[in-house]
Amino acid sequence: MKIIEVNTPKQAQSFIDLPKFIYKSDPQWVCPLDIEIENVFDPTKNSFYSHGEAIRFLLIDENGQPIGRVAAFINTNKAFIGEKPTGGLGFFECINNKEAAFLLFNSCKSWLSAKGMRAMDGPINFGENDNYWGLLTEGFVQPGYGMPYNPPYYQEFFESYGFKVKYSQITKHLDIHKSLTNRFWNIADRVRQKPGFTFEHFDMSRVDKFLNDFKTIYDDAWQFHEGFTPIELATLKRTFINARSIIDPELIWFAYFEGKPVAFEVTFPDINQLLKPFKGRLNLIHKIKLFWGLKTHKITRARIIIMGVAPAFQKHGLESAIFWHMNEMMKKKPWYKELEMSWVGDFNPKMRAIQDAVGGVFGKKHITYNISFE
């Protein structure tokens, strides 16, 4: 077996195609769109290259066939926040062979060490943590759009190598047609009618306004979390612009107090229900099928990607009020049957309490690991 760095278009294509070999017999896996993975490693598309760097590796067998892949990266905005300079490992895929897995891990460790890093987190994304973040350890069912999926045997690779749990991430599912408690709705009804509070759903024609509001709330709400750095407006805008064809604006809500943005909730339709047969490709025929599937309401699931409340308003019940508004919209969209509330870290007990308050049922568990090089 031999490790090679991805430097050519052919090698980059092998990096993209390898999961299609790893998961060829797995009925649950949904192949991410090729273009989305390509964009992560394109400095012209990924703003994280303005303050970081990345490298990709392939593991080749004796016949010259790729049997593993991994990427390592350094986000200089976050690398030096903790006790040790920390890089990242992600996009790991490998056959069921521990020696092969360790070769891939070693390649990341060596590259990061040479760059001055003394630890690495993984598996994570070279980007924001809403996509491709964490190792699936429970709930091996079809993933929601943007949620990572992997074979169960990866956990043994990470833990045998010496990775330790940094935090766990819980996803819960909610039956939209299951009635919530009267207490929940009473809180929501009271809060939404309080003087000074207003609520608006997203509007693509005013994308800059809403994304600036999102950044204001996010940077305020997450400032006390370990490893926090302000969210990048360019990354945020690219995410929404790229997703404009699938966004349902009435599933994304903002709360304001006297005109100031104080809370948000972002929900996307789970297009993985339509993408599964595309096998990562998105040609003209696939785009037509995707458009038609959205138009004819073939999607029955939606994923709550993120919620945020400014600290000064975290005891006002705004989450309930926002949920009330989204629920009113859901009544007009009977094709939606289920909400996936993902992912909530164990460092965020308030959001975990909300998952329980709305009647969420356990769906999946992901783990973000860390390993010290010393």
mmCIF file of C-alpha atoms in Angstrom:
data_model
loop_
_atom_site.group_PDB
_atom_site.id
_atom_site.type_symbol
_atom_site.label_atom_id
_atom_site.label_comp_id
_atom_site.label_asym_id
_atom_site.label_seq_id
_atom_site.Cartn_x
_atom_site.Cartn_y
_atom_site.Cartn_z
ATOM 1 C CA MET A 1 0.000 0.000 0.000
ATOM 2 C CA LYS A 2 1.206 3.493 -0.838
ATOM 3 C CA ILE A 3 0.088 7.013 0.107
ATOM 4 C CA ILE A 4 0.060 9.631 -2.638
ATOM 5 C CA GLU A 5 -0.835 13.300 -2.506
ATOM 6 C CA VAL A 6 -3.695 14.429 -4.746
ATOM 7 C CA ASN A 7 -2.090 16.696 -7.343
ATOM 8 C CA THR A 8 -3.655 15.855 -10.710
ATOM 9 C CA PRO A 9 -7.219 16.012 -12.085
ATOM 10 C CA LYS A 10 -7.227 12.207 -12.363
ATOM 11 C CA GLN A 11 -6.244 11.838 -8.716
ATOM 12 C CA ALA A 12 -8.847 14.426 -7.700
ATOM 13 C CA GLN A 13 -11.494 12.393 -9.548
ATOM 14 C CA SER A 14 -10.345 9.238 -7.757
ATOM 15 C CA PHE A 15 -10.741 11.090 -4.463
ATOM 16 C CA ILE A 16 -14.335 11.938 -5.437
ATOM 17 C CA ASP A 17 -15.168 8.454 -6.741
ATOM 18 C CA LEU A 18 -13.698 6.311 -3.938
ATOM 19 C CA PRO A 19 -16.818 6.398 -1.690
ATOM 20 C CA LYS A 20 -18.858 4.947 -4.562
ATOM 21 C CA PHE A 21 -16.681 1.842 -4.235
ATOM 22 C CA ILE A 22 -16.720 1.770 -0.415
ATOM 23 C CA TYR A 23 -20.531 2.013 -0.204
ATOM 24 C CA LYS A 24 -21.536 0.095 -3.317
ATOM 25 C CA SER A 25 -23.415 -2.507 -1.233
ATOM 26 C CA ASP A 26 -24.818 -0.127 1.407
ATOM 27 C CA PRO A 27 -28.509 0.623 0.744
ATOM 28 C CA GLN A 28 -28.605 3.537 3.220
ATOM 29 C CA TRP A 29 -25.769 5.661 1.846
ATOM 30 C CA VAL A 30 -26.579 8.694 -0.293
ATOM 31 C CA CYS A 31 -23.674 9.936 -2.383
ATOM 32 C CA PRO A 32 -22.956 13.632 -1.803
ATOM 33 C CA LEU A 33 -22.924 15.685 -4.973
ATOM 34 C CA ASP A 34 -19.502 15.503 -6.615
ATOM 35 C CA ILE A 35 -19.481 19.245 -7.196
ATOM 36 C CA GLU A 36 -19.989 19.957 -3.492
ATOM 37 C CA ILE A 37 -16.924 17.933 -2.493
ATOM 38 C CA GLU A 38 -14.907 19.471 -5.331
ATOM 39 C CA ASN A 39 -15.818 22.958 -4.122
ATOM 40 C CA VAL A 40 -14.464 22.238 -0.631
ATOM 41 C CA PHE A 41 -11.003 21.851 -2.167
ATOM 42 C CA ASP A 42 -11.267 24.683 -4.678
ATOM 43 C CA PRO A 43 -9.593 27.870 -3.387
ATOM 44 C CA THR A 44 -11.783 29.943 -5.700
ATOM 45 C CA LYS A 45 -14.955 28.486 -4.130
ATOM 46 C CA ASN A 46 -14.011 27.922 -0.481
ATOM 47 C CA SER A 47 -13.314 31.104 1.471
ATOM 48 C CA PHE A 48 -11.502 29.116 4.182
ATOM 49 C CA TYR A 49 -8.451 29.099 1.921
ATOM 50 C CA SER A 50 -8.083 32.820 2.695
ATOM 51 C CA HIS A 51 -7.048 31.825 6.224
ATOM 52 C CA GLY A 52 -6.061 28.201 5.888
ATOM 53 C CA GLU A 53 -4.722 25.403 3.750
ATOM 54 C CA ALA A 54 -5.630 21.827 2.914
ATOM 55 C CA ILE A 55 -4.115 18.700 1.444
ATOM 56 C CA ARG A 56 -5.657 15.475 0.145
ATOM 57 C CA PHE A 57 -4.219 11.950 0.196
ATOM 58 C CA LEU A 58 -5.101 8.725 -1.591
ATOM 59 C CA LEU A 59 -4.123 5.251 -0.458
ATOM 60 C CA ILE A 60 -3.278 2.956 -3.368
ATOM 61 C CA ASP A 61 -3.047 -0.843 -3.237
ATOM 62 C CA GLU A 62 -0.445 -3.028 -4.960
ATOM 63 C CA ASN A 63 -2.548 -3.008 -8.132
ATOM 64 C CA GLY A 64 -2.671 0.771 -8.260
ATOM 65 C CA GLN A 65 -6.312 0.934 -7.157
ATOM 66 C CA PRO A 66 -7.465 3.561 -4.607
ATOM 67 C CA ILE A 67 -8.601 1.917 -1.361
ATOM 68 C CA GLY A 68 -8.648 4.927 0.971
ATOM 69 C CA ARG A 69 -8.674 8.700 1.087
ATOM 70 C CA VAL A 70 -8.394 11.505 3.621
ATOM 71 C CA ALA A 71 -7.859 15.253 3.810
ATOM 72 C CA ALA A 72 -6.003 17.365 6.347
ATOM 73 C CA PHE A 73 -6.460 21.084 6.839
ATOM 74 C CA ILE A 74 -5.578 24.023 9.005
ATOM 75 C CA ASN A 75 -8.037 26.797 9.734
ATOM 76 C CA THR A 76 -5.734 29.470 11.159
ATOM 77 C CA ASN A 77 -8.719 31.348 12.604
ATOM 78 C CA LYS A 78 -9.328 28.452 14.998
ATOM 79 C CA ALA A 79 -6.111 26.446 15.090
ATOM 80 C CA PHE A 80 -4.520 28.446 17.902
ATOM 81 C CA ILE A 81 -7.545 29.061 20.141
ATOM 82 C CA GLY A 82 -7.179 26.034 22.425
ATOM 83 C CA GLU A 83 -4.335 24.742 24.573
ATOM 84 C CA LYS A 84 -2.571 23.222 21.571
ATOM 85 C CA PRO A 85 -2.389 24.269 17.917
ATOM 86 C CA THR A 86 -4.980 21.978 16.330
ATOM 87 C CA GLY A 87 -5.584 21.002 12.722
ATOM 88 C CA GLY A 88 -8.344 18.975 11.145
ATOM 89 C CA LEU A 89 -8.853 15.614 9.446
ATOM 90 C CA GLY A 90 -11.841 14.904 7.256
ATOM 91 C CA PHE A 91 -13.375 13.205 4.226
ATOM 92 C CA PHE A 92 -11.936 9.933 5.482
ATOM 93 C CA GLU A 93 -12.994 6.807 3.609
ATOM 94 C CA CYS A 94 -11.284 3.423 3.750
ATOM 95 C CA ILE A 95 -11.749 -0.276 3.162
ATOM 96 C CA ASN A 96 -12.144 -2.415 6.278
ATOM 97 C CA ASN A 97 -8.438 -2.626 7.004
ATOM 98 C CA LYS A 98 -6.943 -1.065 10.138
ATOM 99 C CA GLU A 99 -3.423 -0.874 8.692
ATOM 100 C CA ALA A 100 -4.777 1.085 5.730
ATOM 101 C CA ALA A 101 -6.698 3.435 8.008
ATOM 102 C CA PHE A 102 -3.642 4.096 10.176
ATOM 103 C CA LEU A 103 -1.552 4.948 7.108
ATOM 104 C CA LEU A 104 -4.114 7.602 6.206
ATOM 105 C CA PHE A 105 -4.220 8.970 9.766
ATOM 106 C CA ASN A 106 -0.420 9.038 9.893
ATOM 107 C CA SER A 107 -0.279 11.056 6.671
ATOM 108 C CA CYS A 108 -2.492 13.741 8.188
ATOM 109 C CA LYS A 109 -0.571 13.721 11.450
ATOM 110 C CA SER A 110 2.781 14.108 9.673
ATOM 111 C CA TRP A 111 1.594 16.947 7.465
ATOM 112 C CA LEU A 112 -0.050 18.812 10.333
ATOM 113 C CA SER A 113 2.966 18.286 12.603
ATOM 114 C CA ALA A 114 5.246 19.742 9.949
ATOM 115 C CA LYS A 115 2.966 22.791 9.886
ATOM 116 C CA GLY A 116 3.287 23.323 13.633
ATOM 117 C CA MET A 117 0.093 21.584 14.767
ATOM 118 C CA ARG A 118 0.193 19.489 17.941
ATOM 119 C CA ALA A 119 -3.262 17.895 17.729
ATOM 120 C CA MET A 120 -6.068 17.231 15.246
ATOM 121 C CA ASP A 121 -9.836 17.058 15.333
ATOM 122 C CA GLY A 122 -11.737 14.675 13.130
ATOM 123 C CA PRO A 123 -13.606 13.865 11.137
ATOM 124 C CA ILE A 124 -14.494 17.490 10.395
ATOM 125 C CA ASN A 125 -15.002 19.767 7.415
ATOM 126 C CA PHE A 126 -12.762 22.432 5.904
ATOM 127 C CA GLY A 127 -15.662 24.826 6.346
ATOM 128 C CA GLU A 128 -18.529 25.478 8.735
ATOM 129 C CA ASN A 129 -19.781 22.631 10.895
ATOM 130 C CA ASP A 130 -23.279 22.350 9.377
ATOM 131 C CA ASN A 131 -21.974 19.797 6.829
ATOM 132 C CA TYR A 132 -19.596 16.815 6.858
ATOM 133 C CA TRP A 133 -18.869 17.042 10.587
ATOM 134 C CA GLY A 134 -18.516 14.125 12.977
ATOM 135 C CA LEU A 135 -18.374 10.319 12.792
ATOM 136 C CA LEU A 136 -21.662 8.423 12.772
ATOM 137 C CA THR A 137 -21.680 5.925 15.660
ATOM 138 C CA GLU A 138 -25.420 5.241 16.140
ATOM 139 C CA GLY A 139 -28.401 5.410 13.805
ATOM 140 C CA PHE A 140 -27.138 3.957 10.539
ATOM 141 C CA VAL A 141 -30.133 5.024 8.484
ATOM 142 C CA GLN A 142 -30.341 7.161 5.354
ATOM 143 C CA PRO A 143 -28.590 10.456 6.155
ATOM 144 C CA GLY A 144 -30.209 13.842 5.819
ATOM 145 C CA TYR A 145 -28.758 16.250 3.285
ATOM 146 C CA GLY A 146 -25.350 17.470 4.472
ATOM 147 C CA MET A 147 -25.136 14.957 7.341
ATOM 148 C CA PRO A 148 -22.132 12.601 7.330
ATOM 149 C CA TYR A 149 -22.578 8.860 6.990
ATOM 150 C CA ASN A 150 -19.992 6.104 7.354
ATOM 151 C CA PRO A 151 -19.683 2.347 7.992
ATOM 152 C CA PRO A 152 -19.780 1.244 11.654
ATOM 153 C CA TYR A 153 -16.205 -0.071 11.493
ATOM 154 C CA TYR A 154 -14.747 3.446 11.214
ATOM 155 C CA GLN A 155 -15.318 3.983 14.949
ATOM 156 C CA GLU A 156 -12.881 1.187 15.783
ATOM 157 C CA PHE A 157 -10.275 2.769 13.485
ATOM 158 C CA PHE A 158 -10.469 6.149 15.183
ATOM 159 C CA GLU A 159 -10.512 4.868 18.739
ATOM 160 C CA SER A 160 -7.793 2.235 18.216
ATOM 161 C CA TYR A 161 -5.541 4.891 16.712
ATOM 162 C CA GLY A 162 -5.899 6.949 19.885
ATOM 163 C CA PHE A 163 -8.593 9.491 19.074
ATOM 164 C CA LYS A 164 -10.604 10.581 22.130
ATOM 165 C CA VAL A 165 -14.160 11.902 22.189
ATOM 166 C CA LYS A 166 -14.169 15.692 22.050
ATOM 167 C CA TYR A 167 -17.962 15.989 22.005
ATOM 168 C CA SER A 168 -21.006 14.037 20.896
ATOM 169 C CA GLN A 169 -23.678 15.325 18.532
ATOM 170 C CA ILE A 170 -27.275 14.161 18.805
ATOM 171 C CA THR A 171 -29.879 14.271 16.039
ATOM 172 C CA LYS A 172 -33.547 13.762 16.882
ATOM 173 C CA HIS A 173 -36.525 13.249 14.611
ATOM 174 C CA LEU A 174 -39.959 14.765 15.040
ATOM 175 C CA ASP A 175 -43.248 13.567 13.590
ATOM 176 C CA ILE A 176 -44.712 16.840 12.328
ATOM 177 C CA HIS A 177 -48.273 15.631 12.726
ATOM 178 C CA LYS A 178 -47.803 14.597 16.340
ATOM 179 C CA SER A 179 -49.386 17.186 18.624
ATOM 180 C CA LEU A 180 -47.084 19.009 21.012
ATOM 181 C CA THR A 181 -48.049 19.752 24.599
ATOM 182 C CA ASN A 182 -50.459 22.564 25.419
ATOM 183 C CA ARG A 183 -47.776 24.076 27.644
ATOM 184 C CA PHE A 184 -45.419 24.375 24.667
ATOM 185 C CA TRP A 185 -48.036 26.070 22.490
ATOM 186 C CA ASN A 186 -49.143 28.347 25.335
ATOM 187 C CA ILE A 187 -45.564 29.588 25.725
ATOM 188 C CA ALA A 188 -45.269 30.065 21.968
ATOM 189 C CA ASP A 189 -48.571 31.925 21.754
ATOM 190 C CA ARG A 190 -47.672 34.213 24.634
ATOM 191 C CA VAL A 191 -44.202 35.040 23.347
ATOM 192 C CA ARG A 192 -45.205 35.724 19.758
ATOM 193 C CA GLN A 193 -47.720 38.335 20.916
ATOM 194 C CA LYS A 194 -45.388 40.205 23.272
ATOM 195 C CA PRO A 195 -44.980 43.897 22.403
ATOM 196 C CA GLY A 196 -41.802 44.620 20.453
ATOM 197 C CA PHE A 197 -41.384 41.156 18.942
ATOM 198 C CA THR A 198 -41.913 40.535 15.233
ATOM 199 C CA PHE A 199 -41.265 37.475 13.074
ATOM 200 C CA GLU A 200 -40.357 37.153 9.402
ATOM 201 C CA HIS A 201 -39.546 34.259 7.138
ATOM 202 C CA PHE A 202 -36.638 34.316 4.715
ATOM 203 C CA ASP A 203 -36.955 36.140 1.397
ATOM 204 C CA MET A 204 -34.380 35.471 -1.337
ATOM 205 C CA SER A 205 -35.008 38.924 -2.833
ATOM 206 C CA ARG A 206 -33.591 40.356 0.427
ATOM 207 C CA VAL A 207 -30.857 37.772 0.896
ATOM 208 C CA ASP A 208 -28.195 40.269 2.021
ATOM 209 C CA LYS A 209 -30.440 41.656 4.771
ATOM 210 C CA PHE A 210 -31.270 38.242 6.183
ATOM 211 C CA LEU A 211 -27.715 36.911 5.978
ATOM 212 C CA ASN A 212 -26.427 39.974 7.822
ATOM 213 C CA ASP A 213 -29.136 39.378 10.438
ATOM 214 C CA PHE A 214 -28.043 35.727 10.636
ATOM 215 C CA LYS A 215 -24.427 36.723 11.212
ATOM 216 C CA THR A 216 -25.406 39.250 13.889
ATOM 217 C CA ILE A 217 -27.345 36.627 15.845
ATOM 218 C CA TYR A 218 -24.848 33.808 15.301
ATOM 219 C CA ASP A 219 -21.812 35.805 16.367
ATOM 220 C CA ASP A 220 -23.644 36.953 19.487
ATOM 221 C CA ALA A 221 -25.130 33.559 20.396
ATOM 222 C CA TRP A 222 -21.971 31.474 19.893
ATOM 223 C CA GLN A 223 -19.375 33.892 21.255
ATOM 224 C CA PHE A 224 -19.026 32.018 24.552
ATOM 225 C CA HIS A 225 -18.597 28.566 22.987
ATOM 226 C CA GLU A 226 -15.143 27.032 23.037
ATOM 227 C CA GLY A 227 -13.261 27.631 19.803
ATOM 228 C CA PHE A 228 -15.704 30.289 18.600
ATOM 229 C CA THR A 229 -14.832 32.464 15.624
ATOM 230 C CA PRO A 230 -17.284 34.787 13.833
ATOM 231 C CA ILE A 231 -19.076 33.128 10.940
ATOM 232 C CA GLU A 232 -17.872 34.141 7.507
ATOM 233 C CA LEU A 233 -20.422 36.119 5.538
ATOM 234 C CA ALA A 234 -18.925 34.981 2.214
ATOM 235 C CA THR A 235 -19.337 31.309 3.174
ATOM 236 C CA LEU A 236 -22.851 31.950 4.424
ATOM 237 C CA LYS A 237 -23.866 33.744 1.249
ATOM 238 C CA ARG A 238 -22.391 31.056 -0.983
ATOM 239 C CA THR A 239 -24.339 28.393 0.913
ATOM 240 C CA PHE A 240 -27.650 30.190 0.423
ATOM 241 C CA ILE A 241 -26.995 31.196 -3.181
ATOM 242 C CA ASN A 242 -25.993 27.638 -4.124
ATOM 243 C CA ALA A 243 -29.083 26.282 -2.384
ATOM 244 C CA ARG A 244 -31.550 28.844 -3.738
ATOM 245 C CA SER A 245 -33.252 26.293 -5.994
ATOM 246 C CA ILE A 246 -34.089 24.011 -3.054
ATOM 247 C CA ILE A 247 -34.726 26.555 -0.298
ATOM 248 C CA ASP A 248 -38.262 26.811 0.999
ATOM 249 C CA PRO A 249 -38.264 30.396 2.365
ATOM 250 C CA GLU A 250 -41.249 29.700 4.608
ATOM 251 C CA LEU A 251 -39.186 27.177 6.596
ATOM 252 C CA ILE A 252 -36.532 29.735 7.590
ATOM 253 C CA TRP A 253 -37.572 32.179 10.319
ATOM 254 C CA PHE A 254 -36.138 35.223 12.072
ATOM 255 C CA ALA A 255 -37.285 36.934 15.277
ATOM 256 C CA TYR A 256 -36.754 40.639 15.924
ATOM 257 C CA PHE A 257 -37.132 42.818 18.977
ATOM 258 C CA GLU A 258 -37.813 46.439 18.145
ATOM 259 C CA GLY A 259 -36.312 45.777 14.736
ATOM 260 C CA LYS A 260 -33.116 44.177 16.037
ATOM 261 C CA PRO A 261 -32.430 40.558 14.954
ATOM 262 C CA VAL A 262 -32.429 38.304 18.022
ATOM 263 C CA ALA A 263 -33.153 34.731 16.886
ATOM 264 C CA PHE A 264 -33.289 32.510 13.812
ATOM 265 C CA GLU A 265 -34.092 28.978 12.699
ATOM 266 C CA VAL A 266 -32.929 27.489 9.380
ATOM 267 C CA THR A 267 -34.648 24.443 7.879
ATOM 268 C CA PHE A 268 -33.900 22.926 4.462
ATOM 269 C CA PRO A 269 -35.906 20.265 2.616
ATOM 270 C CA ASP A 270 -34.061 16.947 2.725
ATOM 271 C CA ILE A 271 -33.186 16.618 -0.953
ATOM 272 C CA ASN A 272 -31.289 13.404 -0.235
ATOM 273 C CA GLN A 273 -34.637 11.744 -0.857
ATOM 274 C CA LEU A 274 -34.268 12.829 -4.479
ATOM 275 C CA LEU A 275 -30.471 12.717 -4.847
ATOM 276 C CA LYS A 276 -29.955 9.054 -3.955
ATOM 277 C CA PRO A 277 -30.270 7.658 -7.512
ATOM 278 C CA PHE A 278 -28.047 10.423 -8.971
ATOM 279 C CA LYS A 279 -24.876 8.846 -7.484
ATOM 280 C CA GLY A 280 -23.230 12.212 -6.982
ATOM 281 C CA ARG A 281 -23.807 13.555 -10.462
ATOM 282 C CA LEU A 282 -25.958 16.543 -11.313
ATOM 283 C CA ASN A 283 -26.350 16.744 -15.077
ATOM 284 C CA LEU A 284 -29.199 18.394 -16.937
ATOM 285 C CA ILE A 285 -31.480 15.350 -16.632
ATOM 286 C CA HIS A 286 -30.823 15.167 -12.907
ATOM 287 C CA LYS A 287 -31.542 18.878 -12.492
ATOM 288 C CA ILE A 288 -34.864 18.424 -14.259
ATOM 289 C CA LYS A 289 -35.715 15.456 -12.031
ATOM 290 C CA LEU A 290 -34.723 17.429 -8.944
ATOM 291 C CA PHE A 291 -36.840 20.403 -9.997
ATOM 292 C CA TRP A 292 -39.814 18.163 -10.769
ATOM 293 C CA GLY A 293 -39.471 16.298 -7.466
ATOM 294 C CA LEU A 294 -39.524 19.606 -5.584
ATOM 295 C CA LYS A 295 -42.401 20.923 -7.694
ATOM 296 C CA THR A 296 -44.527 17.818 -7.116
ATOM 297 C CA HIS A 297 -43.669 17.635 -3.394
ATOM 298 C CA LYS A 298 -41.857 14.293 -3.411
ATOM 299 C CA ILE A 299 -39.798 15.345 -0.394
ATOM 300 C CA THR A 300 -41.413 14.351 2.897
ATOM 301 C CA ARG A 301 -38.608 15.301 5.292
ATOM 302 C CA ALA A 302 -36.923 18.552 6.276
ATOM 303 C CA ARG A 303 -33.796 19.152 8.315
ATOM 304 C CA ILE A 304 -33.472 21.886 10.940
ATOM 305 C CA ILE A 305 -29.861 22.784 10.312
ATOM 306 C CA ILE A 306 -29.380 25.420 12.985
ATOM 307 C CA MET A 307 -31.185 27.568 15.537
ATOM 308 C CA GLY A 308 -29.724 30.522 17.381
ATOM 309 C CA VAL A 309 -30.891 33.002 20.008
ATOM 310 C CA ALA A 310 -28.969 36.049 21.203
ATOM 311 C CA PRO A 311 -27.910 35.553 24.855
ATOM 312 C CA ALA A 312 -29.999 38.471 26.123
ATOM 313 C CA PHE A 313 -33.148 36.772 24.774
ATOM 314 C CA GLN A 314 -32.457 33.119 25.597
ATOM 315 C CA LYS A 315 -35.023 32.949 28.398
ATOM 316 C CA HIS A 316 -37.849 34.546 26.454
ATOM 317 C CA GLY A 317 -39.160 31.361 24.797
ATOM 318 C CA LEU A 318 -38.318 32.614 21.304
ATOM 319 C CA GLU A 319 -37.573 29.085 20.122
ATOM 320 C CA SER A 320 -41.186 28.169 20.847
ATOM 321 C CA ALA A 321 -42.509 31.236 19.051
ATOM 322 C CA ILE A 322 -40.396 30.555 15.965
ATOM 323 C CA PHE A 323 -41.527 26.937 16.017
ATOM 324 C CA TRP A 324 -45.132 28.157 16.147
ATOM 325 C CA HIS A 325 -44.650 30.189 12.979
ATOM 326 C CA MET A 326 -42.945 27.323 11.164
ATOM 327 C CA ASN A 327 -45.668 24.932 12.279
ATOM 328 C CA GLU A 328 -48.312 27.250 10.819
ATOM 329 C CA MET A 329 -46.491 27.077 7.497
ATOM 330 C CA MET A 330 -46.165 23.296 7.751
ATOM 331 C CA LYS A 331 -49.946 23.039 7.972
ATOM 332 C CA LYS A 332 -50.020 24.437 4.429
ATOM 333 C CA LYS A 333 -47.435 21.881 3.284
ATOM 334 C CA PRO A 334 -48.923 18.480 4.154
ATOM 335 C CA TRP A 335 -46.301 16.636 2.114
ATOM 336 C CA TYR A 336 -43.823 17.174 4.965
ATOM 337 C CA LYS A 337 -44.101 14.358 7.507
ATOM 338 C CA GLU A 338 -40.899 14.548 9.521
ATOM 339 C CA LEU A 339 -38.386 17.067 10.841
ATOM 340 C CA GLU A 340 -34.791 16.109 11.523
ATOM 341 C CA MET A 341 -33.313 18.263 14.287
ATOM 342 C CA SER A 342 -29.572 18.030 13.784
ATOM 343 C CA TRP A 343 -27.043 18.096 15.181
ATOM 344 C CA VAL A 344 -26.884 19.335 18.786
ATOM 345 C CA GLY A 345 -23.621 19.004 20.690
ATOM 346 C CA ASP A 346 -23.353 17.983 24.338
ATOM 347 C CA PHE A 347 -21.884 21.452 24.935
ATOM 348 C CA ASN A 348 -25.300 22.954 24.145
ATOM 349 C CA PRO A 349 -27.741 21.733 26.847
ATOM 350 C CA LYS A 350 -30.310 24.442 26.036
ATOM 351 C CA MET A 351 -30.796 23.163 22.496
ATOM 352 C CA ARG A 352 -30.906 19.587 23.723
ATOM 353 C CA ALA A 353 -33.708 20.603 26.063
ATOM 354 C CA ILE A 354 -35.576 22.065 23.084
ATOM 355 C CA GLN A 355 -35.138 18.802 21.164
ATOM 356 C CA ASP A 356 -36.871 17.050 24.053
ATOM 357 C CA ALA A 357 -39.496 19.750 24.613
ATOM 358 C CA VAL A 358 -40.885 19.402 21.090
ATOM 359 C CA GLY A 359 -41.029 15.611 21.364
ATOM 360 C CA GLY A 360 -37.950 14.681 19.377
ATOM 361 C CA VAL A 361 -37.106 10.971 19.166
ATOM 362 C CA PHE A 362 -33.486 9.828 19.029
ATOM 363 C CA GLY A 363 -32.270 9.404 15.482
ATOM 364 C CA LYS A 364 -28.487 9.504 15.241
ATOM 365 C CA LYS A 365 -25.310 10.101 17.179
ATOM 366 C CA HIS A 366 -22.118 11.517 15.720
ATOM 367 C CA ILE A 367 -18.823 12.009 17.530
ATOM 368 C CA THR A 368 -16.144 14.591 16.902
ATOM 369 C CA TYR A 369 -12.805 13.228 18.050
ATOM 370 C CA ASN A 370 -9.489 14.792 18.987
ATOM 371 C CA ILE A 371 -6.000 13.353 19.271
ATOM 372 C CA SER A 372 -2.884 14.925 20.730
ATOM 373 C CA PHE A 373 0.374 14.269 18.912
ATOM 374 C CA GLU A 374 2.331 14.149 22.173
#
